[in-house]
CSV table of C-alpha atoms in Angstrom, one decimal:
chain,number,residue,atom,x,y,z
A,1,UNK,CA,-170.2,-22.8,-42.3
A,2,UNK,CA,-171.2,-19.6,-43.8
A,3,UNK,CA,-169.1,-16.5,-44.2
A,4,UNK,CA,-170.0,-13.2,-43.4
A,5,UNK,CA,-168.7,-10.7,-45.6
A,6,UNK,CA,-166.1,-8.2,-44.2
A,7,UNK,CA,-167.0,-4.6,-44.5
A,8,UNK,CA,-164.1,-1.9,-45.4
A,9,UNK,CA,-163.9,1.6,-43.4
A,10,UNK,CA,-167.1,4.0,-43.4
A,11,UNK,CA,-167.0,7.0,-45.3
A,12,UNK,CA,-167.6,9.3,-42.1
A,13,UNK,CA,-164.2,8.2,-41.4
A,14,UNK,CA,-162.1,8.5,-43.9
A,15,UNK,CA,-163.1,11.8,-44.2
A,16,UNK,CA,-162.2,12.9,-40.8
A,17,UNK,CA,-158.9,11.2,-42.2
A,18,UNK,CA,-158.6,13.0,-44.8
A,19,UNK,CA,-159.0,16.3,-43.2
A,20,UNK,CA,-156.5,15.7,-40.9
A,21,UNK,CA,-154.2,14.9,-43.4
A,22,UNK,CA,-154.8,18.2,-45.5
A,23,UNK,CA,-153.7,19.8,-42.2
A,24,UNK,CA,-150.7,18.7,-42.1
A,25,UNK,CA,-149.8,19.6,-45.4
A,26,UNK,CA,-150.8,23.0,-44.8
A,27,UNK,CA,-149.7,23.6,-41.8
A,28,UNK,CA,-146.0,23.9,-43.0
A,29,UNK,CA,-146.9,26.7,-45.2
A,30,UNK,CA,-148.9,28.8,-42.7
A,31,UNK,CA,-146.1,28.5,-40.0
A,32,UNK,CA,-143.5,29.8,-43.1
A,33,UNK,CA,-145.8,32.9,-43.7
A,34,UNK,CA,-145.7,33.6,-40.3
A,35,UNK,CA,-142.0,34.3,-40.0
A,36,UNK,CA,-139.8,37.3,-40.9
A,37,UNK,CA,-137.3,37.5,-43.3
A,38,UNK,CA,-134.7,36.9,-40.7
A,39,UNK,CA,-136.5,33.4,-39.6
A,40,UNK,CA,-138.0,35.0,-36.5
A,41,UNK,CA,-141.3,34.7,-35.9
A,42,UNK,CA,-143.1,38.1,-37.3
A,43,UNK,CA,-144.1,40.0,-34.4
A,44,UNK,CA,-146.3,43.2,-34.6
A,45,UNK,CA,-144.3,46.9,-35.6
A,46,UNK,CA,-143.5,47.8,-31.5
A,47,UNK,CA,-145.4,51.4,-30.8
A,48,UNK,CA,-142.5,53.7,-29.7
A,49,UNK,CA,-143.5,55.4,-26.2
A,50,UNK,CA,-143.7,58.8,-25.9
A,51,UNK,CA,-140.7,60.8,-24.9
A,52,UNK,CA,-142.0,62.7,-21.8
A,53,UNK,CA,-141.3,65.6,-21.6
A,54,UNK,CA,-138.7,67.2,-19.0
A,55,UNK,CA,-139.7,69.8,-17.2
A,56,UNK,CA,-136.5,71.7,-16.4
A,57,UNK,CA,-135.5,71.5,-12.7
A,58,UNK,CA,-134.2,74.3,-10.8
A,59,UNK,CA,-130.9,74.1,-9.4
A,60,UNK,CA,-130.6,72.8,-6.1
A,61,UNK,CA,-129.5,75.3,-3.6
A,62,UNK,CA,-127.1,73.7,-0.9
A,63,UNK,CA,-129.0,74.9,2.3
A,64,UNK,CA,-125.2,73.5,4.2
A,65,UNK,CA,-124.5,77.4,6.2
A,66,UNK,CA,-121.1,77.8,4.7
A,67,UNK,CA,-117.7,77.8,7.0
A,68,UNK,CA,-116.6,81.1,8.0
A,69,UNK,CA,-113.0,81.3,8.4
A,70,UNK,CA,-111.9,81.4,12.4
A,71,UNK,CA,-111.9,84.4,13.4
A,72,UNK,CA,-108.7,85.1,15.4
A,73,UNK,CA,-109.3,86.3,19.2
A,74,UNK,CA,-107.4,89.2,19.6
A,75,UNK,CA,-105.0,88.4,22.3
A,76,UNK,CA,-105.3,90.8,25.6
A,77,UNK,CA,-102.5,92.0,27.4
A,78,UNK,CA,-102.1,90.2,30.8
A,79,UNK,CA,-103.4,91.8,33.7
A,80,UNK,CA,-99.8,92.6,35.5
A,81,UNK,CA,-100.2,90.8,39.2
A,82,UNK,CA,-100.6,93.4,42.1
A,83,UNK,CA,-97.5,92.8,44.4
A,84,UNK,CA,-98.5,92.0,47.5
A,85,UNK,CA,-98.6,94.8,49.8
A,86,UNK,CA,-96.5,95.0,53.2
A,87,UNK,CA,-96.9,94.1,56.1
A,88,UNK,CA,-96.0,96.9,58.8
A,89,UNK,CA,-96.9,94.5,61.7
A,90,UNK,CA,-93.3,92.7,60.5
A,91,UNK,CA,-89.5,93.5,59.4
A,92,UNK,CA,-88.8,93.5,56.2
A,93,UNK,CA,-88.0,90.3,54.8
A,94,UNK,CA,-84.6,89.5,53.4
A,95,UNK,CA,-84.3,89.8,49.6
A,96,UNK,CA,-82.0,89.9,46.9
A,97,UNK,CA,-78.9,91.6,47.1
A,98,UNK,CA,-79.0,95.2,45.2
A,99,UNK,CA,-75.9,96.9,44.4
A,100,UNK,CA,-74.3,100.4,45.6
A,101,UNK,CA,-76.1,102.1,43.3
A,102,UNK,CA,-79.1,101.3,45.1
A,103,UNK,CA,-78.2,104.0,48.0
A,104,UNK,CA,-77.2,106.9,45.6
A,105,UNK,CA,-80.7,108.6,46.1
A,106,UNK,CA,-81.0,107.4,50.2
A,107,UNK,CA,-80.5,109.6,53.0
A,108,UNK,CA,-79.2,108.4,56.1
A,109,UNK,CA,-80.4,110.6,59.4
A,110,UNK,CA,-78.6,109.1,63.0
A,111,UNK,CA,-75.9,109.3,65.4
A,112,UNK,CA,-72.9,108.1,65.9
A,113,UNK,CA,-73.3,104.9,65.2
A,114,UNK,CA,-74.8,105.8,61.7
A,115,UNK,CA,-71.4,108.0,61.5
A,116,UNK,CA,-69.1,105.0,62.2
A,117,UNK,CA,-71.6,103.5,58.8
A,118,UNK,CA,-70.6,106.2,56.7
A,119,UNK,CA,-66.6,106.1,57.4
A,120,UNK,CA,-66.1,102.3,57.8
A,121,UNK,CA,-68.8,100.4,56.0
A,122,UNK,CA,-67.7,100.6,52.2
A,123,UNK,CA,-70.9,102.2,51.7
A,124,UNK,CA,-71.1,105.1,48.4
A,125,UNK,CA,-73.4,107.4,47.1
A,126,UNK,CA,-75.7,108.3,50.3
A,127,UNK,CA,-76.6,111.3,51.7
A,128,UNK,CA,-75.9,111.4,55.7
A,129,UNK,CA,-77.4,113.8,58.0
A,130,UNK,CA,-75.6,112.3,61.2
A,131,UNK,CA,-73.5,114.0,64.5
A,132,UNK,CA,-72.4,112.4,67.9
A,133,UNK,CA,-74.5,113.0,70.4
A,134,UNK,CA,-77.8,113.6,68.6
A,135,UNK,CA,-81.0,112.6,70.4
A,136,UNK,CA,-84.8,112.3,68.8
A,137,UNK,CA,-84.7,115.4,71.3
A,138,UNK,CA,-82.4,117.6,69.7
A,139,UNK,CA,-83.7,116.8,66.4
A,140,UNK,CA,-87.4,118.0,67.0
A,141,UNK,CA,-86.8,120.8,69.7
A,142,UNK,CA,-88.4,124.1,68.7
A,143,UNK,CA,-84.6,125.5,67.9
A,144,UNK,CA,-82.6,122.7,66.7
A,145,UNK,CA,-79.1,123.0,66.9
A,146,UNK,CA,-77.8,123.6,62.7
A,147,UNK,CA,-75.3,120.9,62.6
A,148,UNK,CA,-75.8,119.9,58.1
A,149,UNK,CA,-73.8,121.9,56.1
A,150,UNK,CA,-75.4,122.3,52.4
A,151,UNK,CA,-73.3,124.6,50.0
A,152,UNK,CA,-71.7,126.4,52.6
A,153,UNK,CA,-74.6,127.0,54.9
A,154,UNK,CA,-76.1,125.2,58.2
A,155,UNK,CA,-79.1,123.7,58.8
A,156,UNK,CA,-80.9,121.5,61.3
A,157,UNK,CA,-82.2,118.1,59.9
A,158,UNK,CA,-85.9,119.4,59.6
A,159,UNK,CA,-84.7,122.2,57.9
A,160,UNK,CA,-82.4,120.3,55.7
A,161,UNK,CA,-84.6,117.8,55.2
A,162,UNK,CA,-86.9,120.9,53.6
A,163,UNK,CA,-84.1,122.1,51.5
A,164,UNK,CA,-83.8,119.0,50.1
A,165,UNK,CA,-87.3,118.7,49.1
A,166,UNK,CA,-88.0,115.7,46.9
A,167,UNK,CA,-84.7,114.9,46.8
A,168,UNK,CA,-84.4,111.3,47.9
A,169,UNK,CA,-86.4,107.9,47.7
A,170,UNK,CA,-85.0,106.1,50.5
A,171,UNK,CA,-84.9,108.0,54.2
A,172,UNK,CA,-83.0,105.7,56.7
A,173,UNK,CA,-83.5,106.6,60.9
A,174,UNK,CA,-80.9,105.2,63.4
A,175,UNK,CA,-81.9,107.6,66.9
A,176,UNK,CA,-82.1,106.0,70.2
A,177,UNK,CA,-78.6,105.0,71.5
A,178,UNK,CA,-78.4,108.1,73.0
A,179,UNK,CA,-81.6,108.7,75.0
A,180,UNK,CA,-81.2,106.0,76.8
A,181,UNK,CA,-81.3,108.2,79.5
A,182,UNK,CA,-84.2,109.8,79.1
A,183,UNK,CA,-87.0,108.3,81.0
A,184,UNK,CA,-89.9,109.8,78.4
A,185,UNK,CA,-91.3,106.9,76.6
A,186,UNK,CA,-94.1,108.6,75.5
A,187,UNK,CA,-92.2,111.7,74.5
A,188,UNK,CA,-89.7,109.4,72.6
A,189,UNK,CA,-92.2,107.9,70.5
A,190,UNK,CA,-94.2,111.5,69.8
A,191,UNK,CA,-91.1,112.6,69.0
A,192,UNK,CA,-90.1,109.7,66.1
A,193,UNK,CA,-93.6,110.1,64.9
A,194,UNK,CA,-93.4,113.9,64.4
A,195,UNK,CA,-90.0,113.1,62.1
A,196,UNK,CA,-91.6,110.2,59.9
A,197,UNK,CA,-94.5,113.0,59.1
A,198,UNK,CA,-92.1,115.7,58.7
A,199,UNK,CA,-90.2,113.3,56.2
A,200,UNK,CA,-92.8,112.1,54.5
A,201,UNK,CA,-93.9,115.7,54.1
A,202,UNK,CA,-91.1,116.8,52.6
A,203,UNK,CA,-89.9,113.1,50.5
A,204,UNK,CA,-92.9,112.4,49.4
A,205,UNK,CA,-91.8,109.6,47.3
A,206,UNK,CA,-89.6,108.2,49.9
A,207,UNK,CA,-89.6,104.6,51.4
A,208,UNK,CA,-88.8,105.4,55.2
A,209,UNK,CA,-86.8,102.8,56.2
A,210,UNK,CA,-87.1,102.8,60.8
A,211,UNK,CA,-84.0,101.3,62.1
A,212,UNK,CA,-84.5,99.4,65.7
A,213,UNK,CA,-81.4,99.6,67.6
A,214,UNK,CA,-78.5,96.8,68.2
A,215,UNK,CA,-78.3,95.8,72.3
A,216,UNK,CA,-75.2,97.2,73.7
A,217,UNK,CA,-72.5,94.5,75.1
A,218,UNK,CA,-73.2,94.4,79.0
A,219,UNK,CA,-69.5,93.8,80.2
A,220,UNK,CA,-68.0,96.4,78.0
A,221,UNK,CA,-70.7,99.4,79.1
A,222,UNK,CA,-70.0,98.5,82.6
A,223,UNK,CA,-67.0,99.8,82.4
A,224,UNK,CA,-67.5,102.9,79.9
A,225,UNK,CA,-71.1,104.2,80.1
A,226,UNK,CA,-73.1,105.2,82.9
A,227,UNK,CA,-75.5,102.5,84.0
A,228,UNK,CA,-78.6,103.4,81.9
A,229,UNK,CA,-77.2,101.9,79.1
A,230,UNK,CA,-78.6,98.8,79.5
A,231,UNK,CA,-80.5,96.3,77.3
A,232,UNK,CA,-83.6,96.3,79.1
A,233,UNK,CA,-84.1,99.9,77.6
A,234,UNK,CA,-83.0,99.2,74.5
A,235,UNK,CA,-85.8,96.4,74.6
A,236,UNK,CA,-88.3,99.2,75.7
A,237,UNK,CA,-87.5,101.8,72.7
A,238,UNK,CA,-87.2,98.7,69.8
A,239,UNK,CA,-91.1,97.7,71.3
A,240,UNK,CA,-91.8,101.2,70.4
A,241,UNK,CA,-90.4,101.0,67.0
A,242,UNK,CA,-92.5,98.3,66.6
A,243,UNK,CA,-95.4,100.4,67.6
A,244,UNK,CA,-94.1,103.3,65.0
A,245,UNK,CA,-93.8,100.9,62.3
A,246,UNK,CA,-97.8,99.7,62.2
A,247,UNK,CA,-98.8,103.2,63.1
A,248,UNK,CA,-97.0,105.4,60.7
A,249,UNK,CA,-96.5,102.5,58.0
A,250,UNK,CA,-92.7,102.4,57.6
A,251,UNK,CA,-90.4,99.5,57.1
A,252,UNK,CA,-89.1,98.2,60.3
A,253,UNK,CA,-85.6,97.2,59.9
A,254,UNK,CA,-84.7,94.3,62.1
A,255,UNK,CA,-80.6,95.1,63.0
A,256,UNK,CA,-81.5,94.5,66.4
A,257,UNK,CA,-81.8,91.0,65.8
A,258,UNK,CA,-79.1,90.9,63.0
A,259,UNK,CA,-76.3,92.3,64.6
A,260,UNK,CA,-76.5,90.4,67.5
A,261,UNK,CA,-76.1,87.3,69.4
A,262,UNK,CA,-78.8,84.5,70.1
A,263,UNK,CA,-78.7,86.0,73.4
A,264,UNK,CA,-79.6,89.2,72.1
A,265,UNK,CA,-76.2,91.4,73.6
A,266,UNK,CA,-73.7,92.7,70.8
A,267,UNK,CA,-70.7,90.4,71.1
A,268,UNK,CA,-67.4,91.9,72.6
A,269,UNK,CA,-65.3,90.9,69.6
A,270,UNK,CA,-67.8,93.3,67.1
A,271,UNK,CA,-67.6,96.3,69.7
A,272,UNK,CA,-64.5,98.5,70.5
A,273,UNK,CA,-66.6,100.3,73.4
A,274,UNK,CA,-69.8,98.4,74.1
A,275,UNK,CA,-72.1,100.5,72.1
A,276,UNK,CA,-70.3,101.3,68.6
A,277,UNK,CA,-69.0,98.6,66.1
A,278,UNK,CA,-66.2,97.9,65.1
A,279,UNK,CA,-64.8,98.2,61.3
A,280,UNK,CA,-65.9,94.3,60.1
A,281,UNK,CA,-69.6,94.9,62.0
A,282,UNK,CA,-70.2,98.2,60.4
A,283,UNK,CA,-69.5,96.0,56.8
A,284,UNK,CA,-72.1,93.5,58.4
A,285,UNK,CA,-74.6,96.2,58.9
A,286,UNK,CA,-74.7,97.7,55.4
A,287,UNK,CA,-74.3,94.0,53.9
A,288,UNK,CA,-78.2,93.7,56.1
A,289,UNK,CA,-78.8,96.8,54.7
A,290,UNK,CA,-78.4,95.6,50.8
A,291,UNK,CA,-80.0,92.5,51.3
A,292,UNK,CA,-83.5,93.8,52.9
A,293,UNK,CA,-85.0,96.1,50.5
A,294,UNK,CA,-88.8,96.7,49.4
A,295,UNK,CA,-90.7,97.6,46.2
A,296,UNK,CA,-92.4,101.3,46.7
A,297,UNK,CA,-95.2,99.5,44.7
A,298,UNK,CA,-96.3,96.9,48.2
A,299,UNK,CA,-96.0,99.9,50.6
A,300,UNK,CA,-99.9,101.0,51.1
């Protein structure tokens, strides 16, 4: 059997052999030029970047609007309440009790009753311009009888009551017992209503102070007044008083009702005659006296 002969490696080949082995040799070298001294691998010189440059910036202005301190609210000076003004249509209403000093500038115009007030009640400092017997009549006749005494000389209430011009701020009027038998209603009230303007007209500043009057006891004036003193005309002249009081605006003064019973008589035990009191109810009368009072600054 014949052998064929074997052929060895082509010569294309083993040069494509030996080119691939001269790159590896190489290769070693190239990749040690590559790298820095350090051992990195060499990378290009970095370009710095350019600084920009700052344009200044203005200051910011806050645009908060700034806090003004408070100012304080000046603080007003209360507006003082009015007082309420009176009411003429009614008595006064009781009040605190004021002390004696309270009467030293009154004046005190009435009868005999209003006498018995002077000597028995405990009252001090008032002025009195009283006598027994004296009617609304006598007081504003055209020729008044003189019975005040001032420094020596007489005078009749209206002129007394000019004498004393300005004098007092409190007038007090207790008339009426005594006309009980006088059958002019009418000329009663003129009467009263000419001597609250004469007063006024001469104390200007005075608080006029209208008295009603206190019922009579029935069993005691039976036996030591004539018949006209009765209650039902006391009734008649207190309505009037009334009257007076809204019309004239003065301050009713309710001892009518204070001075006497629920049955509306004075009771025997506070009478020594039926019409005048005794010493205990003329105390009782001035103690409704101190306790119902009124500020000049309600009186319209």
């Amino acid at each position: 059997m014949s052998h064929r002969r074997r052929r060895g490696p082509s010569i294309p080949l083993l040069l494509a052999g030996l080119v691939v082995c001269a790159g590896l040799l190489i290769a070693p070298t190239l990749t040690r030029a590559l790298r820095s001294p350090e051992g990195t691998a060499a990378s290009p010189a970095p370009t710095a970047a350019p600084t920009p440059a700052i344009t200044p910036t203005m200051p910011i202005q806050s645009t908060a609007t700034p806090t003004l301190a408070p100012t304080a609210t000046p603080k007003l000076a209360p507006t003082p309440t009015p007082a309420a003004q009176f009411d003429y249509t009614q008595p006064a209403p009781q009040t605190p009790v004021v002390d004696m000093s309270y009467f030293s500038d009154a004046l005190f115009i009435g009868d005999s009753r209003t006498e018995g007030l002077q000597l028995y009640s405990g009252i001090e400092g008032a002025t009195f311009f009283c006598y027994k017997g004296i009617t609304i009549f006598d007081v504003m006749q055209n020729n008044p009888k003189k019975l005040i005494k001032l420094n020596g000389t007489s005078y009749s209430i209206v002129d007394a009551l000019t004498q004393k011009s300005g004098k007092f701020s409190k007038v007090y009027i207790s008339l009426g017992i005594n006309e009980l038998g006088y059958y002019d209603n009418q000329g009663f009230h003129d009467k009263f209503a000419a001597l609250i303007d004469h007063i006024r007209a001469t104390q200007p500043n005075a608080i006029i102070y209208l008295q009603n009057q206190v019922p009579v006891n029935p069993t005691l004036c039976a036996k030591n007044w004539p018949s006209y003193v009765n209650n039902d005309k006391v009734a008649v002249y207190n309505e009037i008083f009334t009257q007076l009081a809204v019309e004239k605006k003065v301050v009713l003064l309710d001892v009518a009702t204070a001075l006497s019973t629920p049955e509306g008589i004075l009771a025997q035990e506070n009478t020594v005659d039926g019409v005048h009191f005794t010493k205990g109810w003329y105390k009782e009368w001035l103690s409704y006296l101190m306790c119902h009072t009124v500020d000049p600054n309600t009186l319209g």
